[in-house]
Coordinates of C-alpha atoms in Angstrom, one line a residue:
M1 CA -32.3 -77.1 -192.9
S2 CA -35.4 -79.0 -195.0
A3 CA -36.7 -80.5 -191.5
L4 CA -37.0 -77.2 -189.8
A5 CA -38.8 -75.7 -192.8
A6 CA -41.1 -78.4 -193.3
M7 CA -41.7 -78.0 -189.4
F8 CA -42.4 -74.0 -189.9
R9 CA -44.3 -74.5 -193.2
S10 CA -47.0 -76.8 -190.9
R11 CA -47.2 -73.9 -188.6
P12 CA -50.1 -71.8 -191.0
V13 CA -52.2 -75.1 -190.1
F14 CA -52.4 -74.1 -186.5
A15 CA -53.2 -70.7 -187.6
T16 CA -55.9 -71.9 -189.7
S17 CA -57.2 -74.3 -187.1
A18 CA -57.2 -71.3 -184.8
A19 CA -59.2 -69.3 -187.2
A20 CA -61.4 -72.4 -187.4
V21 CA -62.0 -72.5 -183.8
S22 CA -62.7 -68.6 -183.7
A23 CA -65.1 -69.0 -186.5
T24 CA -67.0 -71.8 -184.6
V25 CA -67.0 -69.7 -181.2
S26 CA -68.4 -66.9 -183.1
G27 CA -71.2 -68.7 -184.5
V28 CA -72.2 -70.2 -181.2
F29 CA -72.4 -66.6 -180.0
L30 CA -74.3 -65.7 -182.9
L31 CA -76.8 -68.9 -182.3
S32 CA -76.9 -67.6 -179.0
G33 CA -78.0 -64.0 -179.6
L34 CA -80.4 -65.3 -182.1
V35 CA -82.2 -67.7 -179.4
G36 CA -82.2 -64.8 -176.8
A37 CA -80.2 -63.9 -174.2
P38 CA -81.3 -63.1 -170.8
A39 CA -81.2 -59.4 -170.1
S40 CA -78.2 -60.2 -167.4
A41 CA -76.2 -61.6 -170.0
A42 CA -76.3 -58.8 -172.6
E43 CA -73.2 -57.3 -171.3
P44 CA -70.9 -60.3 -170.8
G45 CA -72.5 -61.2 -174.5
R46 CA -71.0 -57.6 -175.6
D47 CA -67.6 -58.7 -174.2
A48 CA -67.4 -61.9 -175.6
A49 CA -68.3 -61.1 -179.3
S50 CA -65.4 -58.1 -178.6
A51 CA -63.1 -60.9 -178.0
T52 CA -64.1 -63.1 -180.8
A53 CA -64.0 -60.1 -183.2
A54 CA -60.1 -59.4 -181.8
A55 CA -59.5 -63.6 -182.3
A56 CA -60.4 -63.3 -185.7
E57 CA -58.0 -60.4 -186.5
R58 CA -54.5 -61.2 -187.9
V59 CA -51.9 -60.0 -189.9
V60 CA -52.2 -61.6 -193.4
K61 CA -48.8 -60.7 -194.8
D62 CA -46.0 -58.3 -193.4
E63 CA -43.1 -57.5 -195.8
A64 CA -40.2 -55.4 -194.6
V65 CA -36.9 -53.7 -196.4
L66 CA -34.2 -52.5 -194.7
T67 CA -32.0 -50.2 -196.2
A68 CA -28.1 -50.0 -194.7
G69 CA -27.1 -46.1 -195.0
Q70 CA -24.2 -44.1 -193.9
G71 CA -23.8 -43.4 -190.7
G72 CA -25.2 -46.5 -189.4
V73 CA -29.0 -45.2 -190.1
T74 CA -31.3 -48.3 -191.4
R75 CA -34.2 -47.1 -193.1
V76 CA -36.8 -49.2 -192.7
K77 CA -40.4 -49.8 -194.7
E78 CA -42.7 -52.3 -193.8
T79 CA -46.0 -52.9 -195.7
I80 CA -48.5 -54.7 -193.6
V81 CA -51.9 -56.2 -194.8
Y82 CA -53.9 -56.2 -191.8
R83 CA -57.1 -58.0 -191.4
F84 CA -59.4 -55.9 -189.0
A85 CA -62.2 -57.1 -187.4
G86 CA -64.3 -54.0 -185.7
H87 CA -61.1 -52.4 -184.4
S88 CA -59.6 -48.8 -185.5
G89 CA -56.2 -49.8 -185.7
F90 CA -53.4 -52.1 -184.3
T91 CA -50.2 -52.1 -182.3
R92 CA -46.8 -53.9 -182.0
T93 CA -44.0 -53.6 -179.8
Y94 CA -40.1 -53.7 -180.8
P95 CA -37.4 -54.5 -178.1
T96 CA -35.1 -51.4 -178.1
R97 CA -33.4 -51.8 -175.0
T98 CA -31.5 -54.7 -173.8
H99 CA -29.3 -55.3 -170.3
E100 CA -25.5 -55.4 -171.5
S101 CA -24.0 -55.2 -167.9
L102 CA -25.2 -54.4 -164.5
S103 CA -24.9 -50.7 -165.3
E104 CA -25.2 -50.5 -169.1
D105 CA -28.0 -50.9 -171.8
R106 CA -27.7 -51.3 -175.5
V107 CA -30.5 -49.1 -177.1
Y108 CA -32.1 -49.3 -180.6
R109 CA -33.4 -46.0 -181.4
I110 CA -36.5 -45.4 -183.8
G111 CA -37.2 -41.9 -185.2
N112 CA -38.8 -40.1 -188.4
L113 CA -41.7 -42.7 -187.7
R114 CA -45.0 -42.4 -190.3
A115 CA -47.6 -44.6 -191.6
S116 CA -49.7 -44.6 -194.9
S117 CA -52.3 -46.5 -196.5
P118 CA -53.3 -46.8 -200.2
D119 CA -56.7 -48.1 -199.1
G120 CA -58.3 -46.2 -196.5
G121 CA -56.4 -48.1 -193.5
P122 CA -55.4 -46.0 -190.1
T123 CA -52.9 -43.8 -191.0
K124 CA -52.3 -42.0 -187.1
V125 CA -49.2 -43.5 -185.5
A126 CA -47.7 -42.7 -182.3
A127 CA -44.9 -44.2 -180.3
S128 CA -44.1 -45.0 -176.3
E129 CA -41.2 -46.6 -174.8
K130 CA -41.7 -48.4 -171.6
G131 CA -38.8 -50.6 -169.8
T132 CA -36.9 -52.4 -172.8
K133 CA -40.0 -52.1 -175.2
T134 CA -41.1 -49.5 -177.9
T135 CA -44.8 -50.1 -178.8
I136 CA -46.2 -48.8 -182.0
K137 CA -49.7 -47.9 -182.2
V138 CA -51.1 -47.3 -185.6
S139 CA -55.0 -45.9 -185.2
G140 CA -57.7 -44.2 -187.8
G141 CA -61.0 -42.6 -187.2
G142 CA -63.2 -45.9 -187.4
N143 CA -63.8 -48.9 -186.7
L144 CA -62.6 -51.2 -189.6
T145 CA -63.4 -54.6 -191.3
G146 CA -61.5 -56.5 -194.3
D147 CA -57.9 -56.3 -195.3
R148 CA -56.2 -53.0 -195.3
T149 CA -52.7 -52.2 -195.7
V150 CA -50.6 -50.1 -194.0
V151 CA -47.3 -48.9 -194.8
L152 CA -44.9 -48.2 -191.9
E153 CA -41.7 -46.4 -192.1
Y154 CA -38.7 -45.2 -189.8
D155 CA -35.1 -44.9 -189.5
L156 CA -33.2 -47.1 -187.1
R157 CA -30.2 -46.2 -185.1
G158 CA -27.9 -48.7 -183.2
A159 CA -28.8 -52.0 -185.3
I160 CA -25.2 -52.3 -186.9
T161 CA -22.5 -53.3 -184.5
P162 CA -18.4 -53.4 -185.7
M163 CA -17.2 -57.0 -185.6
G164 CA -13.6 -56.8 -186.5
A165 CA -13.4 -57.2 -189.9
A166 CA -17.0 -56.5 -190.6
E167 CA -20.0 -55.1 -189.7
E168 CA -23.2 -56.8 -188.5
L169 CA -26.8 -55.8 -189.2
R170 CA -29.7 -57.4 -187.0
W171 CA -33.0 -56.3 -186.0
P172 CA -36.1 -58.3 -185.3
V173 CA -37.8 -56.7 -187.8
I174 CA -40.7 -58.1 -188.0
G175 CA -43.1 -59.6 -185.2
G176 CA -44.4 -58.4 -181.7
W177 CA -48.1 -58.7 -182.9
K178 CA -50.9 -59.4 -180.3
V179 CA -52.1 -61.5 -183.1
P180 CA -51.1 -64.1 -185.3
L181 CA -49.2 -63.8 -188.5
D182 CA -49.5 -65.8 -191.8
E183 CA -46.7 -64.7 -193.8
A184 CA -43.7 -62.7 -193.1
H185 CA -40.8 -61.5 -195.9
A186 CA -38.0 -59.3 -195.1
T187 CA -35.4 -57.9 -197.4
V188 CA -31.9 -56.4 -196.5
D189 CA -30.1 -54.1 -199.1
A190 CA -26.7 -53.1 -198.4
G191 CA -25.5 -51.2 -201.6
A192 CA -22.4 -53.8 -201.0
A193 CA -21.5 -57.3 -201.3
I194 CA -23.2 -59.4 -198.0
R195 CA -21.0 -61.9 -196.6
S196 CA -23.4 -63.8 -194.7
V197 CA -27.0 -64.0 -193.8
N198 CA -29.1 -65.3 -191.0
C199 CA -32.1 -65.4 -189.6
F200 CA -34.1 -66.5 -186.2
T201 CA -37.6 -66.7 -185.2
G202 CA -39.5 -67.0 -182.0
P203 CA -39.1 -65.2 -178.7
I204 CA -36.0 -62.5 -178.4
G205 CA -33.0 -64.5 -178.1
S206 CA -34.1 -68.0 -180.2
T207 CA -32.1 -69.6 -181.9
I208 CA -34.5 -71.5 -183.9
G209 CA -34.1 -71.1 -188.0
C210 CA -36.9 -69.2 -189.8
T211 CA -38.2 -70.8 -193.1
Q212 CA -35.8 -69.5 -195.5
Y213 CA -32.9 -67.0 -195.8
Y214 CA -30.4 -66.4 -198.5
T215 CA -28.8 -63.8 -200.6
N216 CA -29.6 -62.6 -204.4
H217 CA -27.2 -63.6 -207.2
T218 CA -25.7 -60.3 -207.0
H219 CA -25.0 -60.7 -203.1
T220 CA -26.1 -57.3 -202.6
Q221 CA -29.6 -58.0 -200.8
G222 CA -30.6 -60.7 -198.1
V223 CA -33.5 -62.1 -198.4
Y224 CA -35.7 -63.9 -195.3
A225 CA -39.2 -65.9 -195.2
Q226 CA -41.1 -67.1 -192.3
Q227 CA -44.3 -68.8 -192.8
G228 CA -46.5 -68.5 -189.6
M229 CA -45.9 -66.8 -186.4
L230 CA -47.6 -66.6 -183.1
P231 CA -48.6 -63.5 -181.1
G232 CA -45.4 -62.2 -179.4
E233 CA -42.9 -64.0 -181.8
Y234 CA -40.2 -62.2 -183.8
L235 CA -38.4 -62.3 -187.2
T236 CA -34.8 -61.5 -186.4
V237 CA -32.5 -60.8 -189.6
V238 CA -29.1 -60.8 -189.5
A239 CA -26.3 -59.7 -192.4
G240 CA -22.7 -59.5 -192.6
L241 CA -21.3 -56.7 -194.1
P242 CA -18.0 -55.6 -195.2
A243 CA -16.3 -53.2 -192.5
G244 CA -16.9 -49.7 -193.2
T245 CA -20.0 -50.2 -194.9
T246 CA -22.1 -47.7 -192.9
G247 CA -19.6 -46.9 -190.2
G248 CA -22.4 -47.4 -187.7
R249 CA -22.1 -48.4 -183.8
A250 CA -23.8 -49.8 -181.1
L251 CA -25.4 -47.3 -178.8
Y252 CA -25.0 -47.6 -175.2
E253 CA -26.7 -45.8 -172.3
R254 CA -25.6 -45.9 -168.8
R255 CA -28.7 -47.7 -166.9
H256 CA -29.8 -46.1 -163.8
T257 CA -29.9 -48.6 -161.0
L258 CA -28.6 -48.5 -157.3
A259 CA -25.1 -49.1 -158.2
T260 CA -24.6 -45.9 -160.8
A261 CA -27.0 -44.4 -158.2
F262 CA -23.9 -44.2 -156.1
S263 CA -21.3 -43.8 -158.8
V264 CA -18.5 -41.8 -158.3
N265 CA -18.2 -39.2 -160.9
A266 CA -17.3 -35.5 -161.1
V267 CA -20.0 -33.9 -159.0
T268 CA -20.0 -36.4 -156.3
S269 CA -16.2 -36.2 -156.2
A270 CA -16.6 -32.5 -155.6
S271 CA -19.3 -33.6 -152.6
L272 CA -17.5 -35.7 -151.0
G273 CA -14.1 -33.2 -151.6
G274 CA -16.4 -30.3 -149.8
L275 CA -17.5 -32.7 -147.1
L276 CA -13.5 -33.6 -146.4
V277 CA -13.3 -29.3 -146.3
L278 CA -16.1 -29.5 -144.0
L279 CA -15.2 -31.7 -141.7
G280 CA -11.4 -30.5 -141.7
G281 CA -13.1 -26.6 -140.9
G282 CA -15.2 -28.1 -138.3
V283 CA -12.0 -29.5 -136.3
A284 CA -10.2 -26.4 -137.0
V285 CA -13.3 -24.6 -135.4
L286 CA -13.4 -27.0 -132.5
Y287 CA -10.0 -26.4 -131.8
L288 CA -10.4 -22.4 -131.9
L289 CA -13.1 -22.7 -129.3
R290 CA -11.8 -25.7 -127.3
G291 CA -8.2 -25.2 -128.0
R292 CA -8.6 -22.0 -126.1
D293 CA -9.2 -24.0 -123.1
A294 CA -6.4 -26.1 -123.5
R295 CA -4.0 -23.2 -123.9
V296 CA -5.1 -21.5 -120.6
V297 CA -5.2 -24.5 -118.9
V298 CA -1.4 -25.2 -119.9
K299 CA -0.7 -22.1 -118.7
K300 CA -2.3 -21.8 -115.6
A301 CA -1.5 -25.7 -114.7
A302 CA 1.8 -25.1 -112.8
E303 CA -0.3 -22.5 -110.8
G304 CA -3.0 -25.2 -109.7
D305 CA -0.3 -28.1 -109.1
Q306 CA 0.3 -27.7 -105.2
P307 CA -1.9 -29.2 -102.4
P308 CA -5.0 -26.9 -101.6
V309 CA -3.7 -25.9 -98.3
A310 CA -4.1 -22.7 -97.0
G311 CA -2.3 -22.0 -93.4
D312 CA -3.7 -25.2 -91.3
E313 CA -6.7 -25.5 -93.4
F314 CA -7.3 -27.3 -96.8
E315 CA -9.4 -25.5 -99.3
P316 CA -10.9 -25.8 -102.6
P317 CA -9.3 -23.9 -105.6
D318 CA -10.8 -20.5 -105.6
G319 CA -13.8 -21.4 -103.6
V320 CA -15.3 -23.2 -106.0
R321 CA -18.1 -25.8 -104.8
P322 CA -18.3 -29.6 -105.5
G323 CA -21.5 -29.5 -108.2
Q324 CA -20.0 -26.5 -110.1
I325 CA -16.1 -28.1 -110.6
G326 CA -18.2 -31.3 -111.9
T327 CA -20.2 -28.9 -114.2
L328 CA -16.8 -27.2 -115.4
I329 CA -14.7 -30.1 -116.2
D330 CA -17.0 -32.0 -118.3
E331 CA -19.6 -29.0 -119.5
Q332 CA -22.5 -31.4 -117.6
A333 CA -24.6 -31.1 -114.9
D334 CA -24.4 -35.0 -114.1
V335 CA -26.4 -36.7 -111.1
I336 CA -23.3 -37.6 -109.9
D337 CA -22.5 -33.6 -109.5
V338 CA -26.1 -33.3 -107.5
T339 CA -24.8 -36.2 -105.5
A340 CA -21.5 -34.1 -104.6
T341 CA -24.1 -31.5 -103.8
I342 CA -25.8 -33.3 -101.1
V343 CA -22.5 -34.5 -99.6
D344 CA -21.5 -31.0 -99.3
L345 CA -24.7 -29.5 -98.0
A346 CA -24.2 -32.1 -95.2
V347 CA -20.3 -31.1 -94.7
R348 CA -21.3 -27.7 -94.6
G349 CA -24.2 -28.0 -91.9
Y350 CA -27.3 -27.7 -93.8
L351 CA -28.0 -31.4 -93.4
L352 CA -27.5 -34.2 -91.3
I353 CA -26.9 -37.9 -93.0
E354 CA -28.2 -40.6 -90.4
E355 CA -27.5 -44.3 -91.7
E356 CA -29.9 -46.6 -90.3
D357 CA -29.5 -50.2 -88.7
R358 CA -29.8 -52.6 -91.5
A359 CA -29.8 -55.4 -89.0
R360 CA -33.2 -53.8 -87.2
T361 CA -34.7 -52.4 -90.5
G362 CA -33.4 -55.2 -93.0
R363 CA -32.4 -52.8 -95.5
T364 CA -29.8 -50.1 -96.3
D365 CA -31.2 -46.8 -96.2
W366 CA -30.4 -43.4 -94.9
T367 CA -32.2 -40.1 -93.2
L368 CA -31.5 -36.5 -94.9
R369 CA -32.4 -34.3 -91.9
R370 CA -32.6 -30.6 -92.0
L371 CA -30.1 -28.7 -89.7
D372 CA -31.1 -24.8 -88.4
R373 CA -28.8 -22.9 -90.0
P374 CA -29.4 -19.5 -92.1
Q375 CA -29.0 -20.4 -96.1
A376 CA -27.8 -16.9 -96.9
D377 CA -24.6 -18.4 -98.6
L378 CA -26.4 -20.9 -100.5
L379 CA -25.9 -20.7 -104.3
P380 CA -29.4 -20.8 -106.0
Y381 CA -29.0 -24.2 -107.1
E382 CA -27.9 -25.6 -103.7
R383 CA -31.2 -23.5 -102.3
I384 CA -33.4 -25.3 -105.1
L385 CA -31.8 -28.9 -104.4
L386 CA -32.3 -28.4 -100.4
D387 CA -35.9 -27.1 -100.7
A388 CA -36.4 -29.9 -102.9
L389 CA -35.2 -32.4 -100.9
L390 CA -37.4 -31.4 -97.9
T391 CA -40.5 -30.6 -99.4
A392 CA -43.0 -33.3 -99.5
P393 CA -45.2 -34.2 -102.7
D394 CA -48.0 -32.3 -101.5
G395 CA -45.7 -28.9 -101.1
T396 CA -45.4 -29.0 -97.8
A397 CA -42.1 -28.9 -95.8
R398 CA -40.7 -31.4 -94.2
E399 CA -37.6 -32.0 -91.5
A400 CA -36.4 -35.0 -92.9
V401 CA -36.6 -37.5 -95.8
K402 CA -35.3 -41.2 -96.1
L403 CA -33.2 -41.9 -99.0
S404 CA -35.8 -44.3 -100.3
Q405 CA -38.4 -42.1 -100.4
L406 CA -36.9 -40.1 -103.3
G407 CA -37.1 -42.9 -105.7
G408 CA -39.3 -41.8 -108.6
T409 CA -40.3 -39.0 -107.1
F410 CA -37.3 -36.9 -107.3
A411 CA -36.6 -36.9 -111.1
T412 CA -38.5 -33.8 -112.3
K413 CA -37.0 -31.8 -109.4
L414 CA -33.6 -33.4 -110.5
A415 CA -33.8 -31.5 -114.0
Q416 CA -34.6 -27.9 -112.1
V417 CA -31.5 -28.5 -110.2
R418 CA -29.5 -29.2 -113.2
S419 CA -30.8 -26.0 -115.0
A420 CA -30.0 -24.0 -112.4
M421 CA -26.6 -25.4 -112.4
Y422 CA -25.9 -24.6 -116.1
E423 CA -27.1 -21.0 -115.0
D424 CA -24.9 -21.0 -112.3
V425 CA -21.4 -21.5 -114.3
V426 CA -22.7 -19.0 -116.9
K427 CA -23.3 -16.3 -114.0
Q428 CA -19.8 -17.5 -113.0
G429 CA -18.6 -16.4 -116.1
W430 CA -17.1 -19.6 -117.1
F431 CA -19.1 -20.2 -120.1
A432 CA -20.6 -17.6 -122.5
R433 CA -23.8 -19.8 -123.3
R434 CA -25.3 -22.9 -121.3
P435 CA -23.3 -25.7 -122.3
D436 CA -26.9 -27.8 -122.7
T437 CA -28.3 -25.3 -124.7
V438 CA -24.9 -25.2 -127.1
R439 CA -25.1 -28.6 -127.5
S440 CA -28.9 -29.0 -128.1
R441 CA -28.4 -26.4 -130.8
W442 CA -25.9 -28.1 -133.0
T443 CA -27.2 -31.6 -132.4
I444 CA -30.3 -30.3 -133.7
I445 CA -29.0 -28.6 -136.8
G446 CA -26.9 -32.1 -137.2
I447 CA -30.0 -34.3 -137.1
L448 CA -31.9 -31.7 -139.4
I449 CA -29.3 -32.1 -141.8
T450 CA -29.0 -35.9 -141.6
V451 CA -32.8 -36.1 -142.3
L452 CA -32.4 -33.7 -145.2
G453 CA -29.6 -35.6 -146.4
V454 CA -31.6 -39.1 -146.2
G455 CA -34.4 -37.0 -147.9
A456 CA -31.9 -35.9 -150.8
T457 CA -30.3 -39.6 -151.0
V458 CA -33.6 -40.9 -151.6
A459 CA -34.4 -38.4 -154.2
L460 CA -31.0 -38.2 -156.3
A461 CA -30.7 -42.3 -155.7
L462 CA -34.4 -42.5 -158.1
T463 CA -33.5 -39.8 -160.5
T464 CA -30.0 -39.2 -161.0
E465 CA -26.5 -40.7 -160.2
W466 CA -25.4 -38.3 -157.8
A467 CA -26.8 -40.1 -154.8
L468 CA -23.1 -40.1 -153.1
A469 CA -23.7 -35.9 -152.8
G470 CA -26.8 -36.8 -150.5
L471 CA -24.8 -39.4 -148.7
A472 CA -22.0 -36.7 -148.0
L473 CA -24.5 -34.8 -146.3
I474 CA -26.1 -37.5 -144.2
I475 CA -22.2 -38.3 -143.0
A476 CA -21.5 -34.0 -142.7
G477 CA -24.9 -34.0 -140.7
A478 CA -24.1 -36.8 -138.3
A479 CA -20.6 -35.7 -137.7
L480 CA -22.1 -32.6 -136.7
A481 CA -24.7 -33.8 -134.5
Y482 CA -22.2 -36.0 -132.8
G483 CA -19.5 -33.0 -132.6
G484 CA -22.3 -30.8 -130.8
Q485 CA -21.3 -32.2 -127.8
Y486 CA -17.9 -30.8 -127.9
M487 CA -19.0 -27.3 -128.9
P488 CA -19.5 -25.8 -125.4
A489 CA -16.2 -23.8 -125.0
K490 CA -15.2 -22.1 -121.6
T491 CA -14.2 -19.0 -121.7
A492 CA -10.4 -17.6 -120.6
R493 CA -12.0 -17.0 -117.0
G494 CA -13.5 -20.6 -117.0
A495 CA -10.3 -22.1 -118.3
T496 CA -8.2 -20.7 -115.7
V497 CA -10.0 -21.9 -112.9
L498 CA -10.2 -25.6 -114.5
A499 CA -6.5 -25.3 -114.8
H500 CA -6.4 -24.6 -110.6
T501 CA -8.7 -27.6 -110.2
I502 CA -5.8 -30.1 -112.0
G503 CA -3.8 -30.0 -108.9
F504 CA -6.4 -30.3 -106.2
R505 CA -7.7 -33.5 -108.0
A506 CA -4.2 -34.7 -108.0
F507 CA -4.1 -34.2 -104.3
L508 CA -7.4 -36.0 -103.7
E509 CA -6.6 -38.7 -105.8
R510 CA -3.3 -39.2 -103.9
G511 CA -5.2 -39.3 -100.8
A512 CA -2.3 -38.7 -98.8
I513 CA -2.6 -37.5 -95.1
P514 CA -0.1 -34.7 -94.3
E515 CA 1.9 -35.8 -91.4
G516 CA 3.0 -33.6 -88.5
D517 CA 1.3 -32.6 -85.0
A518 CA 0.2 -29.0 -86.5
V519 CA -3.3 -30.4 -86.8
A520 CA -4.6 -32.4 -84.7
S521 CA -6.5 -35.7 -85.8
R522 CA -10.0 -34.8 -85.0
Q523 CA -9.4 -31.8 -86.7
R524 CA -8.0 -33.9 -89.8
I525 CA -11.3 -35.7 -89.8
A526 CA -13.0 -32.3 -90.2
L527 CA -11.0 -30.9 -92.9
F528 CA -10.8 -34.5 -95.0
S529 CA -14.5 -34.2 -94.5
R530 CA -14.7 -30.7 -96.2
L531 CA -13.2 -32.1 -99.2
L532 CA -14.9 -35.2 -99.5
P533 CA -17.7 -33.9 -101.8
Y534 CA -15.1 -33.1 -104.4
A535 CA -13.9 -36.7 -104.3
V536 CA -17.1 -37.6 -105.0
V537 CA -17.1 -35.0 -108.1
F538 CA -13.6 -36.7 -109.3
D539 CA -14.7 -40.4 -108.7
A540 CA -12.1 -41.1 -105.8
V541 CA -14.6 -41.6 -103.2
P542 CA -12.9 -44.8 -102.2
K543 CA -9.7 -43.8 -102.2
W544 CA -10.3 -40.6 -100.1
A545 CA -13.1 -42.3 -97.8
E546 CA -10.1 -44.5 -96.4
T547 CA -8.1 -41.2 -95.8
V548 CA -10.7 -40.0 -93.2
K549 CA -10.6 -43.6 -91.9
D550 CA -7.3 -43.7 -91.2
A551 CA -7.6 -40.4 -89.5
G552 CA -10.7 -41.5 -87.6
E553 CA -8.3 -44.3 -86.2
R554 CA -5.8 -41.9 -84.6
A555 CA -8.3 -39.9 -83.4
E556 CA -9.2 -41.5 -80.1
G557 CA -13.2 -42.0 -79.4
A558 CA -13.8 -40.9 -83.0
D559 CA -16.5 -43.2 -84.2
N560 CA -18.7 -40.4 -85.8
L561 CA -18.7 -37.5 -87.9
Y562 CA -20.4 -34.4 -87.2
W563 CA -22.3 -34.5 -90.1
Y564 CA -22.6 -38.4 -90.9
E565 CA -23.9 -40.8 -88.3
G566 CA -23.9 -44.4 -88.2
P567 CA -25.9 -46.8 -86.2
A568 CA -25.1 -48.8 -83.1
E569 CA -21.8 -50.5 -82.8
W570 CA -20.4 -48.0 -86.1
D571 CA -17.3 -46.5 -86.2
L572 CA -15.1 -44.6 -88.7
S573 CA -13.8 -48.1 -89.7
K574 CA -16.7 -48.8 -91.6
F575 CA -17.3 -45.3 -93.1
A576 CA -15.4 -45.9 -96.4
E577 CA -17.8 -48.7 -97.5
S578 CA -20.5 -46.6 -96.0
M579 CA -19.6 -43.8 -98.0
R580 CA -19.5 -45.9 -101.3
V581 CA -22.7 -47.1 -101.3
F582 CA -24.3 -43.9 -100.1
T583 CA -23.2 -42.3 -103.1
L584 CA -24.4 -45.3 -105.5
A585 CA -27.9 -45.1 -103.3
T586 CA -28.2 -41.4 -103.8
S587 CA -27.4 -41.1 -107.6
G588 CA -29.8 -44.1 -108.1
S589 CA -32.8 -42.6 -105.8
I590 CA -32.7 -39.3 -107.1
S591 CA -32.3 -39.9 -111.1
Q592 CA -35.3 -42.6 -110.8
S593 CA -38.3 -41.6 -112.7
R594 CA -41.3 -42.7 -111.5
G595 CA -42.6 -46.2 -112.8
M596 CA -39.5 -47.7 -112.8

């Protein structure tokens, strides 16, 4: 220990040397002022003088007495002799918070802070906490010079820690100055026998012993001393006391971090529980809305589960059009539903589909040609579709259009057709409201709740430990946005119509041709053609096109359909492939946006 003492005894020499250097610098500036400085250097000279004055300031002596009291309150009285050089006060810092773990801090609370001076020193005192340190600022009414004594007093909580059969008082009582300190002394008065003492100097956490530390002859006081301290260094005193001497304990606070922001507590648990109730209630609501569809469909399925044959003719259930069935099944007016409607318009005699000769043109294309037939029995969306197909971009009517010409120009008209299809299913009484409107409304509400949840989560994460509640809001909003796709509900009438399509779809998917002589092969071709648009909706085109092909092979001389004409050397044996490519090409052309 003598070597350490000798080392630290040498430190005042460093401080004195620093003072000498400061004085030399001060003299240089003084001489510069006498000689005369340029006007432009006046302001830098003033700043330099201020810096020199600050360098000349120091703590001549700092003596502290710590009295350990009941309840773990340690009363500190610190007598400071401060050498001023033109400032009105001083500041010093105390480490009052340490990070014990990822989510917990040990804190030291300084209270009942006051200052006095017997010789005209500053006495106005204020404390501010920032990060892990508390800064004490002592100020007066005017600039001061020379040595002044300031008595700083405060109550300290959290510095005593129970340690088995002992209590330990540990506190960096002196230090945290911005200027050098020449001499430091500290005394711990425990009112009981002190079992052990220790002392450290340097930065917080240093293990370098101070110049001197011991207990008095009665072992009721710990005495500590340090000669010379640099700015920012501390003198940390340690005293071991018998257990129960003060009853003090360490103070801990939960530190607000990203981990604690999303902690599980009563509030966040309740929020998550509420979310489960909300989601469960949402499922129940969806069941009540859509379960009604399921109950009616199950009840009526038996009535619909039979081949759609009326006498010698094949008929769709309840005379429902292909586009209507497509919208009814998945509650969306899809592009394939529009494609099926185009095929249906051809089958019903409003259009003629002509396949071009690929060998002659070098590409696969079709011409849609208008046929002279009254449009009285067309539904509104069918009329809009037919007019859109046979109206040129300049607004004039045209008798025919190539399928390839629709690419990039029909997309805006497609939106009008789909909107009219949604209006139609409401007009039919199958839905109380437009399915697309219902989906959009619930999706927008879900997105707004999600955005609100994101904002709430960020705000709660920055200020509280309830961020999980905001996260629950995000999940609820996302679930609502997703669940909105299933919100449209059919009416009882719509569910009944859907039930009647079940057997009809099964019939088309089987693709079986009724045997017998009751229906001639040519008549079979016409009847099966009538049902082909429905096969487009049910994604059964390959199967059903093969059925038409088989019927054509049985019909002598059947090389074309009344609504579909192939190129030269084309017959119904090629119809299945032609129809497959046509439906794909049509869906692509009518949905392609300009510039794609």
